[in-house]
Amino acid sequence: MAAPADASPCPTCTGAGYAVEQVLGQPARARRCTCQSACPRCRESGYVLVQQGNESVAQVCACRHLDERIRLFNRIGIPAAVAHASFETFKSYSPDQERAKALAQDFARKFRGDAPTKGFLLYGKPGAGKTHLLVAALRYLALEKGVGSRYVEFMLLLSDMKAGFSAGQSHMDILKPLLAVPVLAIDELGKERGTDWERSMLDELISRRFNSGLTTLFATNYFLEPQALPEQPGPKRWNTKSPDFQREAESMTLGQRVGDRIYSRLHEMCDFQVLDPGMDLRKDRRSGNPFYR
Ligand SMILES: [Zn+2]
Ligand SMILES: [Zn+2]
């Protein structure tokens, strides 16, 4: 896929062979770079003739791997906001971020499709780069290794299921594509309300994947230990939309949000890594790239 050594790299894709498009509101899409449009080996037919004994046999040209990998990338469902997230574009400002990047990168490099690979779970405040690293790992798997994956936000998945019910679909219709994909990344874990139904859906999804030896990655804003919050004067109001309730929910631990059973399953499935930048990077980045989050 890289440009020949005697040519200078393509300015559009710097030799990667593909370029990623970012359109707000749509999942990230990769396309074959124009520098790759004319394959000298197969002249765009996608096949080359290979001599086998006395006969020549048509064989898929190596350039078609690129199309297959682009197809895998386009099926991940990467949000437009992080369309360009990769290990190369991840900026570390803290030792936590260095460790998290190393963990995600190590995972992606070592991933094997033929043996169970332990996943990772990133936790910490919003804006630290958890989504970026999830997506970077999925991007690497698709484009560098030809491994398929999906990215989902758990709340949106639940909404899809509820919408599916109204359309006469069962929850399995929605879950099925997520049960067989080699790697699944679940973002915003614990943000759901935590009803018995929501927990049973999460339990079914991750337990089935675990039992099939498939890898699941997670990111969550909830910490493992209770977080100290500043005391608020006055009585508490238990309105779910009130600031008091929001603060109370934020102070909960991941274990409290997802329940003991799922929490211990997560430990079996994943290495945990905190990702705390020590400041709100989202605010800092807002001034720069408007797509960043
Ligand atoms: Zn190019
Ligand atoms: Zn070709």
PDB file of C-alpha atoms in Angstrom, residues 35-215:
ATOM      1  CA  CYS A  35      -2.857   7.809  -6.144  1.00  0.00           C
ATOM      2  CA  GLN A  36      -4.020   4.190  -5.887  1.00  0.00           C
ATOM      3  CA  SER A  37      -6.499   4.376  -8.716  1.00  0.00           C
ATOM      4  CA  ALA A  38      -4.376   2.733 -11.375  1.00  0.00           C
ATOM      5  CA  CYS A  39      -2.959  -0.582 -10.244  1.00  0.00           C
ATOM      6  CA  PRO A  40      -0.162  -1.526 -12.658  1.00  0.00           C
ATOM      7  CA  ARG A  41      -0.490  -5.237 -11.805  1.00  0.00           C
ATOM      8  CA  CYS A  42      -4.167  -5.865 -12.565  1.00  0.00           C
ATOM      9  CA  ARG A  43      -5.059  -2.726 -14.575  1.00  0.00           C
ATOM     10  CA  GLU A  44      -8.118  -2.189 -12.348  1.00  0.00           C
ATOM     11  CA  SER A  45      -9.640  -5.603 -13.027  1.00  0.00           C
ATOM     12  CA  GLY A  46      -8.869  -6.725  -9.461  1.00  0.00           C
ATOM     13  CA  TYR A  47      -7.442 -10.021 -10.761  1.00  0.00           C
ATOM     14  CA  VAL A  48      -4.064 -11.191 -11.934  1.00  0.00           C
ATOM     15  CA  LEU A  49      -3.293 -14.385 -13.837  1.00  0.00           C
ATOM     16  CA  VAL A  50      -0.991 -16.722 -11.946  1.00  0.00           C
ATOM     17  CA  GLN A  51       0.656 -19.716 -13.559  1.00  0.00           C
ATOM     18  CA  GLN A  52      -0.251 -22.984 -11.821  1.00  0.00           C
ATOM     19  CA  GLY A  53       1.310 -25.951 -13.548  1.00  0.00           C
ATOM     20  CA  ASN A  54       0.208 -25.784 -17.171  1.00  0.00           C
ATOM     21  CA  GLU A  55      -2.706 -23.450 -16.673  1.00  0.00           C
ATOM     22  CA  SER A  56      -3.001 -19.828 -15.646  1.00  0.00           C
ATOM     23  CA  VAL A  57      -5.455 -19.151 -12.827  1.00  0.00           C
ATOM     24  CA  ALA A  58      -7.126 -15.860 -11.934  1.00  0.00           C
ATOM     25  CA  GLN A  59      -6.169 -14.670  -8.463  1.00  0.00           C
ATOM     26  CA  VAL A  60      -7.326 -11.624  -6.507  1.00  0.00           C
ATOM     27  CA  CYS A  61      -4.774  -8.834  -6.864  1.00  0.00           C
ATOM     28  CA  ALA A  62      -3.093  -7.553  -3.701  1.00  0.00           C
ATOM     29  CA  CYS A  63      -4.489  -4.077  -4.384  1.00  0.00           C
ATOM     30  CA  ARG A  64      -7.962  -5.418  -3.549  1.00  0.00           C
ATOM     31  CA  HIS A  65      -6.934  -5.863   0.093  1.00  0.00           C
ATOM     32  CA  LEU A  66      -7.051  -2.089   0.278  1.00  0.00           C
ATOM     33  CA  ASP A  67     -10.689  -2.036  -0.852  1.00  0.00           C
ATOM     34  CA  GLU A  68     -11.558  -4.761   1.643  1.00  0.00           C
ATOM     35  CA  ARG A  69      -9.900  -2.821   4.458  1.00  0.00           C
ATOM     36  CA  ILE A  70     -11.625   0.409   3.474  1.00  0.00           C
ATOM     37  CA  ARG A  71     -14.913  -1.497   3.499  1.00  0.00           C
ATOM     38  CA  LEU A  72     -14.146  -2.735   7.043  1.00  0.00           C
ATOM     39  CA  PHE A  73     -13.302   0.808   8.163  1.00  0.00           C
ATOM     40  CA  ASN A  74     -16.549   2.166   6.729  1.00  0.00           C
ATOM     41  CA  ARG A  75     -18.600  -0.391   8.645  1.00  0.00           C
ATOM     42  CA  ILE A  76     -17.186   0.543  12.082  1.00  0.00           C
ATOM     43  CA  GLY A  77     -19.599   3.448  12.587  1.00  0.00           C
ATOM     44  CA  ILE A  78     -17.008   5.983  13.710  1.00  0.00           C
ATOM     45  CA  PRO A  79     -18.678   9.271  14.748  1.00  0.00           C
ATOM     46  CA  ALA A  80     -17.818  12.217  12.484  1.00  0.00           C
ATOM     47  CA  ALA A  81     -16.354  14.114  15.442  1.00  0.00           C
ATOM     48  CA  VAL A  82     -13.538  11.576  15.713  1.00  0.00           C
ATOM     49  CA  ALA A  83     -13.258  10.670  12.022  1.00  0.00           C
ATOM     50  CA  HIS A  84      -9.527  11.395  12.028  1.00  0.00           C
ATOM     51  CA  ALA A  85      -8.752   9.760  15.370  1.00  0.00           C
ATOM     52  CA  SER A  86      -5.676   7.552  15.084  1.00  0.00           C
ATOM     53  CA  PHE A  87      -2.688   6.731  17.250  1.00  0.00           C
ATOM     54  CA  GLU A  88      -0.724   9.260  15.204  1.00  0.00           C
ATOM     55  CA  THR A  89      -3.185  12.098  15.908  1.00  0.00           C
ATOM     56  CA  PHE A  90      -3.500  11.344  19.660  1.00  0.00           C
ATOM     57  CA  LYS A  91      -1.731  13.947  21.794  1.00  0.00           C
ATOM     58  CA  SER A  92      -0.611  12.988  25.291  1.00  0.00           C
ATOM     59  CA  TYR A  93      -0.458  15.654  27.987  1.00  0.00           C
ATOM     60  CA  SER A  94      -0.208  13.390  31.019  1.00  0.00           C
ATOM     61  CA  PRO A  95       1.409  10.084  32.066  1.00  0.00           C
ATOM     62  CA  ASP A  96      -2.101   8.559  32.192  1.00  0.00           C
ATOM     63  CA  GLN A  97      -2.608   9.442  28.560  1.00  0.00           C
ATOM     64  CA  GLU A  98       0.760   7.944  27.635  1.00  0.00           C
ATOM     65  CA  ARG A  99      -0.140   4.709  29.415  1.00  0.00           C
ATOM     66  CA  ALA A 100      -3.605   4.570  27.869  1.00  0.00           C
ATOM     67  CA  LYS A 101      -2.211   5.103  24.387  1.00  0.00           C
ATOM     68  CA  ALA A 102       0.426   2.406  24.942  1.00  0.00           C
ATOM     69  CA  LEU A 103      -2.258  -0.015  26.168  1.00  0.00           C
ATOM     70  CA  ALA A 104      -4.543   0.616  23.186  1.00  0.00           C
ATOM     71  CA  GLN A 105      -1.702   0.487  20.670  1.00  0.00           C
ATOM     72  CA  ASP A 106      -0.278  -2.682  22.176  1.00  0.00           C
ATOM     73  CA  PHE A 107      -3.705  -4.274  22.019  1.00  0.00           C
ATOM     74  CA  ALA A 108      -4.180  -3.370  18.351  1.00  0.00           C
ATOM     75  CA  ARG A 109      -0.724  -4.582  17.340  1.00  0.00           C
ATOM     76  CA  LYS A 110      -1.004  -7.881  19.192  1.00  0.00           C
ATOM     77  CA  PHE A 111      -4.608  -8.629  18.270  1.00  0.00           C
ATOM     78  CA  ARG A 112      -5.111 -12.029  16.684  1.00  0.00           C
ATOM     79  CA  GLY A 113      -8.293 -13.225  15.116  1.00  0.00           C
ATOM     80  CA  ASP A 114      -7.647 -16.873  15.918  1.00  0.00           C
ATOM     81  CA  ALA A 115      -7.263 -16.681  19.707  1.00  0.00           C
ATOM     82  CA  PRO A 116      -9.116 -14.710  22.415  1.00  0.00           C
ATOM     83  CA  THR A 117      -7.395 -11.364  23.036  1.00  0.00           C
ATOM     84  CA  LYS A 118      -8.021  -9.466  26.274  1.00  0.00           C
ATOM     85  CA  GLY A 119      -9.562  -6.065  25.648  1.00  0.00           C
ATOM     86  CA  PHE A 120      -9.182  -2.795  27.540  1.00  0.00           C
ATOM     87  CA  LEU A 121     -11.412  -0.413  29.452  1.00  0.00           C
ATOM     88  CA  LEU A 122     -10.593   3.285  29.708  1.00  0.00           C
ATOM     89  CA  TYR A 123     -12.177   5.339  32.468  1.00  0.00           C
ATOM     90  CA  GLY A 124     -11.944   8.979  33.447  1.00  0.00           C
ATOM     91  CA  LYS A 125     -13.423  12.417  33.004  1.00  0.00           C
ATOM     92  CA  PRO A 126     -14.901  13.522  29.682  1.00  0.00           C
ATOM     93  CA  GLY A 127     -12.463  15.074  27.250  1.00  0.00           C
ATOM     94  CA  ALA A 128      -9.406  13.001  28.135  1.00  0.00           C
ATOM     95  CA  GLY A 129      -9.324  11.147  24.819  1.00  0.00           C
ATOM     96  CA  LYS A 130     -11.064   7.863  25.642  1.00  0.00           C
ATOM     97  CA  THR A 131     -13.194   7.868  22.489  1.00  0.00           C
ATOM     98  CA  HIS A 132     -10.167   8.877  20.429  1.00  0.00           C
ATOM     99  CA  LEU A 133      -8.188   5.848  21.627  1.00  0.00           C
ATOM    100  CA  LEU A 134     -11.090   3.417  21.139  1.00  0.00           C
ATOM    101  CA  VAL A 135     -11.487   4.623  17.563  1.00  0.00           C
ATOM    102  CA  ALA A 136      -7.724   4.650  16.943  1.00  0.00           C
ATOM    103  CA  ALA A 137      -7.569   0.973  17.898  1.00  0.00           C
ATOM    104  CA  LEU A 138     -10.500   0.069  15.606  1.00  0.00           C
ATOM    105  CA  ARG A 139      -9.036   2.096  12.755  1.00  0.00           C
ATOM    106  CA  TYR A 140      -5.679   0.350  13.090  1.00  0.00           C
ATOM    107  CA  LEU A 141      -7.336  -3.075  13.169  1.00  0.00           C
ATOM    108  CA  ALA A 142      -9.340  -2.362  10.006  1.00  0.00           C
ATOM    109  CA  LEU A 143      -6.807  -0.540   7.857  1.00  0.00           C
ATOM    110  CA  GLU A 144      -3.551  -2.168   8.959  1.00  0.00           C
ATOM    111  CA  LYS A 145      -4.699  -5.691   9.828  1.00  0.00           C
ATOM    112  CA  GLY A 146      -7.958  -6.247   7.989  1.00  0.00           C
ATOM    113  CA  VAL A 147      -9.927  -6.953  11.208  1.00  0.00           C
ATOM    114  CA  GLY A 148     -13.600  -5.940  11.377  1.00  0.00           C
ATOM    115  CA  SER A 149     -15.132  -4.082  14.318  1.00  0.00           C
ATOM    116  CA  ARG A 150     -18.028  -1.909  15.436  1.00  0.00           C
ATOM    117  CA  TYR A 151     -18.236   1.212  17.573  1.00  0.00           C
ATOM    118  CA  VAL A 152     -21.402   1.860  19.599  1.00  0.00           C
ATOM    119  CA  GLU A 153     -22.478   4.292  22.268  1.00  0.00           C
ATOM    120  CA  PHE A 154     -24.440   2.184  24.697  1.00  0.00           C
ATOM    121  CA  MET A 155     -27.266   4.727  25.125  1.00  0.00           C
ATOM    122  CA  LEU A 156     -27.758   4.962  21.359  1.00  0.00           C
ATOM    123  CA  LEU A 157     -27.803   1.183  21.087  1.00  0.00           C
ATOM    124  CA  LEU A 158     -30.580   1.077  23.691  1.00  0.00           C
ATOM    125  CA  SER A 159     -32.516   3.711  21.739  1.00  0.00           C
ATOM    126  CA  ASP A 160     -32.114   1.616  18.580  1.00  0.00           C
ATOM    127  CA  MET A 161     -33.530  -1.385  20.431  1.00  0.00           C
ATOM    128  CA  LYS A 162     -36.513   0.586  21.692  1.00  0.00           C
ATOM    129  CA  ALA A 163     -37.124   1.955  18.199  1.00  0.00           C
ATOM    130  CA  GLY A 164     -36.793  -1.622  16.908  1.00  0.00           C
ATOM    131  CA  PHE A 165     -39.507  -2.849  19.276  1.00  0.00           C
ATOM    132  CA  SER A 166     -41.972  -0.338  17.844  1.00  0.00           C
ATOM    133  CA  ALA A 167     -41.059  -1.600  14.371  1.00  0.00           C
ATOM    134  CA  GLY A 168     -41.706  -5.195  15.422  1.00  0.00           C
ATOM    135  CA  GLN A 169     -38.037  -6.184  15.795  1.00  0.00           C
ATOM    136  CA  SER A 170     -36.742  -8.206  18.719  1.00  0.00           C
ATOM    137  CA  HIS A 171     -33.723  -7.121  20.729  1.00  0.00           C
ATOM    138  CA  MET A 172     -31.769  -9.916  19.051  1.00  0.00           C
ATOM    139  CA  ASP A 173     -32.334  -8.316  15.641  1.00  0.00           C
ATOM    140  CA  ILE A 174     -30.394  -5.313  16.901  1.00  0.00           C
ATOM    141  CA  LEU A 175     -27.794  -7.245  18.919  1.00  0.00           C
ATOM    142  CA  LYS A 176     -27.039  -9.945  16.373  1.00  0.00           C
ATOM    143  CA  PRO A 177     -24.584  -7.965  14.207  1.00  0.00           C
ATOM    144  CA  LEU A 178     -22.723  -7.035  17.393  1.00  0.00           C
ATOM    145  CA  LEU A 179     -22.429 -10.617  18.639  1.00  0.00           C
ATOM    146  CA  ALA A 180     -20.198 -11.887  15.834  1.00  0.00           C
ATOM    147  CA  VAL A 181     -17.955  -8.945  14.945  1.00  0.00           C
ATOM    148  CA  PRO A 182     -14.338  -9.674  16.005  1.00  0.00           C
ATOM    149  CA  VAL A 183     -13.984  -6.479  18.068  1.00  0.00           C
ATOM    150  CA  LEU A 184     -16.739  -4.333  19.579  1.00  0.00           C
ATOM    151  CA  ALA A 185     -16.104  -0.985  21.281  1.00  0.00           C
ATOM    152  CA  ILE A 186     -18.795   0.187  23.713  1.00  0.00           C
ATOM    153  CA  ASP A 187     -18.494   3.881  24.571  1.00  0.00           C
ATOM    154  CA  GLU A 188     -20.236   5.835  27.351  1.00  0.00           C
ATOM    155  CA  LEU A 189     -20.713   2.745  29.499  1.00  0.00           C
ATOM    156  CA  GLY A 190     -22.808   3.489  32.603  1.00  0.00           C
ATOM    157  CA  LYS A 191     -24.478   6.585  31.161  1.00  0.00           C
ATOM    158  CA  GLU A 192     -27.745   4.666  30.774  1.00  0.00           C
ATOM    159  CA  ARG A 193     -30.303   4.859  33.577  1.00  0.00           C
ATOM    160  CA  GLY A 194     -29.384   1.434  34.913  1.00  0.00           C
ATOM    161  CA  THR A 195     -32.805  -0.226  34.784  1.00  0.00           C
ATOM    162  CA  ASP A 196     -33.033  -4.024  35.038  1.00  0.00           C
ATOM    163  CA  TRP A 197     -33.854  -4.195  31.331  1.00  0.00           C
ATOM    164  CA  GLU A 198     -30.850  -2.076  30.341  1.00  0.00           C
ATOM    165  CA  ARG A 199     -28.554  -4.189  32.500  1.00  0.00           C
ATOM    166  CA  SER A 200     -29.911  -7.432  31.087  1.00  0.00           C
ATOM    167  CA  MET A 201     -29.252  -6.173  27.538  1.00  0.00           C
ATOM    168  CA  LEU A 202     -25.683  -5.200  28.429  1.00  0.00           C
ATOM    169  CA  ASP A 203     -25.146  -8.490  30.250  1.00  0.00           C
ATOM    170  CA  GLU A 204     -26.423 -10.496  27.304  1.00  0.00           C
ATOM    171  CA  LEU A 205     -24.288  -8.604  24.813  1.00  0.00           C
ATOM    172  CA  ILE A 206     -20.982  -8.814  26.663  1.00  0.00           C
ATOM    173  CA  SER A 207     -21.501 -12.304  28.118  1.00  0.00           C
ATOM    174  CA  ARG A 208     -22.272 -13.795  24.731  1.00  0.00           C
ATOM    175  CA  ARG A 209     -19.221 -12.130  23.231  1.00  0.00           C
ATOM    176  CA  PHE A 210     -17.046 -13.263  26.114  1.00  0.00           C
ATOM    177  CA  ASN A 211     -18.287 -16.848  25.811  1.00  0.00           C
ATOM    178  CA  SER A 212     -17.534 -16.779  22.077  1.00  0.00           C
ATOM    179  CA  GLY A 213     -13.970 -15.637  22.784  1.00  0.00           C
ATOM    180  CA  LEU A 214     -14.559 -12.234  21.129  1.00  0.00           C
ATOM    181  CA  THR A 215     -12.949  -9.016  22.306  1.00  0.00           C
TER     182      THR A 215
END
